[in-house]
Amino acid sequence: MAKVRISDGVLEGEILDNVIGGKYYSFKGVPYAAPPVGELRFKAPQPVKPWDGIRSATAHGPICCQRDIFFGTVETGSEDCLYLNVYTPSLEPKKPLPVMFWIHGGGFLSGSGNSHTYGPDFLVNQNVVLVTINYRVEVLGFLCLDTEDVPGNAGMKDQVAALRWVQKNIEHFGGDANNVTIFGESAGGASVAYHLVSPMTKGLFKRAIIQSGQNLSQWSRCFEPRLRAEAIARSLGEDTTDDKELYEFFKSQPIDKLVGITAPITVEEELGIRINLILCVTDEKKFGDNERYFYGDVYEKLRNGIHEGVEVMIGYTTHEGAIQFNFLKKEGIFDKYNKYLQCFVPIELLLQCSVKDQMAIGKKVKEHYFGNKKVSIETVDPFIKYITMQILQYDVLQYAKILAKTNTNRLFLYQFDIDTERNKYTDHFKARPYTKGKCVCHCDDLVYLFNDEDVPVNINADSYKMIKNVTKLWTDFAKFGNPTTDGSLGVEWPTFDLERQKFLIIGNELTVAEFPDKEELEFWEQLHQQYLPKK
């Protein structure tokens, strides 16, 4: 066992040996904020109450109440869920170690930082301290009434509280509070992008890695949060628009009623032609002296610059859109794509263009990807290419271009293209037979950074070399701000600029390329330039 004294009391963790990568110290289930229950439901996180004696830190704390968005299962959780985990190779290193702070994905609706999915072995083996966290999700974390009682973004403020905890305590685990890299995937990647412009996070980290996410996509920005809250209340039997009645209603609901809710507020959502995240980050209104996590326009914030001096890595997987394939096939959505041209309209354009323009856009997109063919099992390959650009790739590349234009922060862009037996999510969504055999789905990068208990490690397989490559890229960036600083991987990853737009293809080999998906991107850019007011 291992003991550490932090600001709130003494923790007793464990020393794990005979694990992949060798020995490390593990401290699980560490509270970083008070339980957000009772009158604290929907409120910003409050300080932990210090404890006397020794607190065991050998088991994960409860996860937030939720329904898994990938597998559809209701997970046993608790409102008392604000816990984090710390893994370190040394409690007393000769020199403080770089810290990597992981923010899980799950559409702001599900997920946790637990080691079942996010096992620390691969990263800690590269001599960094790893912190993983839980934060409030779904209604508990992202309900917004646009009122002082429920201004929104509680889940994001949880993440900020955990970052502040790191600044206060990580030295006791051998970590360097002045060298913290935040990283996350999907909604976790979007979270990282928001932290780069939030007034609450300045000075809390030095570097950032945005995996398959950003904050420009519509799915990462809450659409009409107050109307959404009223729709959720109606779905639970309360039809009111009164502020106080809504607040008291949500506060009084048993927790199981606030899990797995669907509350469409548009016909497009009702049709279900794409995955919609009903609760996420919102533009907060000002109430007294309350700290606002985020407010304003995301494009304007990015153009004005992210936090000074923070270095950034950002990227996407080759077949992000495969995440929707199995869902769409099961729901018979292909028929709707063949019937309604509006299904092909990128959601930003759908929300801002006239119906006449939507029909013209839909026709252009359909012809670009499918010619005169129908959307079907036989045309899954172009369908996944379309979905990939629609849900993520276009906005990732726009994010990179806008950030590069400011020319104030070092930026590295990548495409994740590794395909081995470890690609857990490709296998789950059953897209491989329809993508000419190769598929690198949304989330497939995770199993090369973390020891996922569902994906056994074979140290004799080529995939183990891929794990070594990816973790070295990520941890060298965390250590030095340069992911290929020593040349040991046989490639030099250049920074991204507008002139050559160089990026790294992280495949079974590492390759530098330039102008990612140039023709595809130009098609999308022309659509947006033609039909949208300038962003």
PDB file of C-alpha atoms in Angstrom, residues 312 314 397 399-414 493-504 512-516 521:
ATOM      1  CA  VAL A 312      -2.268  21.984 -29.434  1.00  0.00           C
ATOM      2  CA  ILE A 314      -5.848  17.889 -33.004  1.00  0.00           C
ATOM      3  CA  LEU A 397     -10.105  21.005 -40.344  1.00  0.00           C
ATOM      4  CA  TYR A 399     -10.735  24.538 -36.401  1.00  0.00           C
ATOM      5  CA  ALA A 400      -7.140  23.835 -37.438  1.00  0.00           C
ATOM      6  CA  LYS A 401      -7.257  26.466 -40.184  1.00  0.00           C
ATOM      7  CA  ILE A 402      -8.734  29.178 -37.959  1.00  0.00           C
ATOM      8  CA  LEU A 403      -6.209  28.457 -35.216  1.00  0.00           C
ATOM      9  CA  ALA A 404      -3.327  28.405 -37.718  1.00  0.00           C
ATOM     10  CA  LYS A 405      -4.455  31.763 -39.083  1.00  0.00           C
ATOM     11  CA  THR A 406      -3.957  33.370 -35.663  1.00  0.00           C
ATOM     12  CA  ASN A 407      -0.348  32.090 -35.832  1.00  0.00           C
ATOM     13  CA  THR A 408       0.080  32.354 -32.061  1.00  0.00           C
ATOM     14  CA  ASN A 409      -0.027  28.701 -30.890  1.00  0.00           C
ATOM     15  CA  ARG A 410       1.968  25.712 -32.142  1.00  0.00           C
ATOM     16  CA  LEU A 411      -0.441  23.276 -33.769  1.00  0.00           C
ATOM     17  CA  PHE A 412      -0.054  19.649 -34.861  1.00  0.00           C
ATOM     18  CA  LEU A 413      -2.716  17.951 -37.025  1.00  0.00           C
ATOM     19  CA  TYR A 414      -3.127  14.190 -37.475  1.00  0.00           C
ATOM     20  CA  TRP A 493       5.928  15.720 -37.495  1.00  0.00           C
ATOM     21  CA  PRO A 494       5.812  19.329 -38.739  1.00  0.00           C
ATOM     22  CA  THR A 495       3.536  21.978 -37.305  1.00  0.00           C
ATOM     23  CA  PHE A 496       0.393  22.780 -39.275  1.00  0.00           C
ATOM     24  CA  ASP A 497       0.288  26.007 -41.272  1.00  0.00           C
ATOM     25  CA  LEU A 498      -1.977  27.399 -43.971  1.00  0.00           C
ATOM     26  CA  GLU A 499       0.676  27.370 -46.679  1.00  0.00           C
ATOM     27  CA  ARG A 500       1.367  23.601 -46.858  1.00  0.00           C
ATOM     28  CA  GLN A 501      -1.148  22.210 -44.330  1.00  0.00           C
ATOM     29  CA  LYS A 502       1.163  19.378 -43.345  1.00  0.00           C
ATOM     30  CA  PHE A 503      -0.127  16.661 -41.030  1.00  0.00           C
ATOM     31  CA  LEU A 504       0.793  13.191 -39.776  1.00  0.00           C
ATOM     32  CA  VAL A 512       3.795  13.022 -43.245  1.00  0.00           C
ATOM     33  CA  ALA A 513       1.319  14.333 -45.828  1.00  0.00           C
ATOM     34  CA  GLU A 514      -0.114  17.705 -46.794  1.00  0.00           C
ATOM     35  CA  PHE A 515      -3.509  19.218 -47.631  1.00  0.00           C
ATOM     36  CA  PRO A 516      -5.783  16.645 -45.937  1.00  0.00           C
ATOM     37  CA  LEU A 521     -12.655  19.812 -48.120  1.00  0.00           C
TER      38      LEU A 521
END
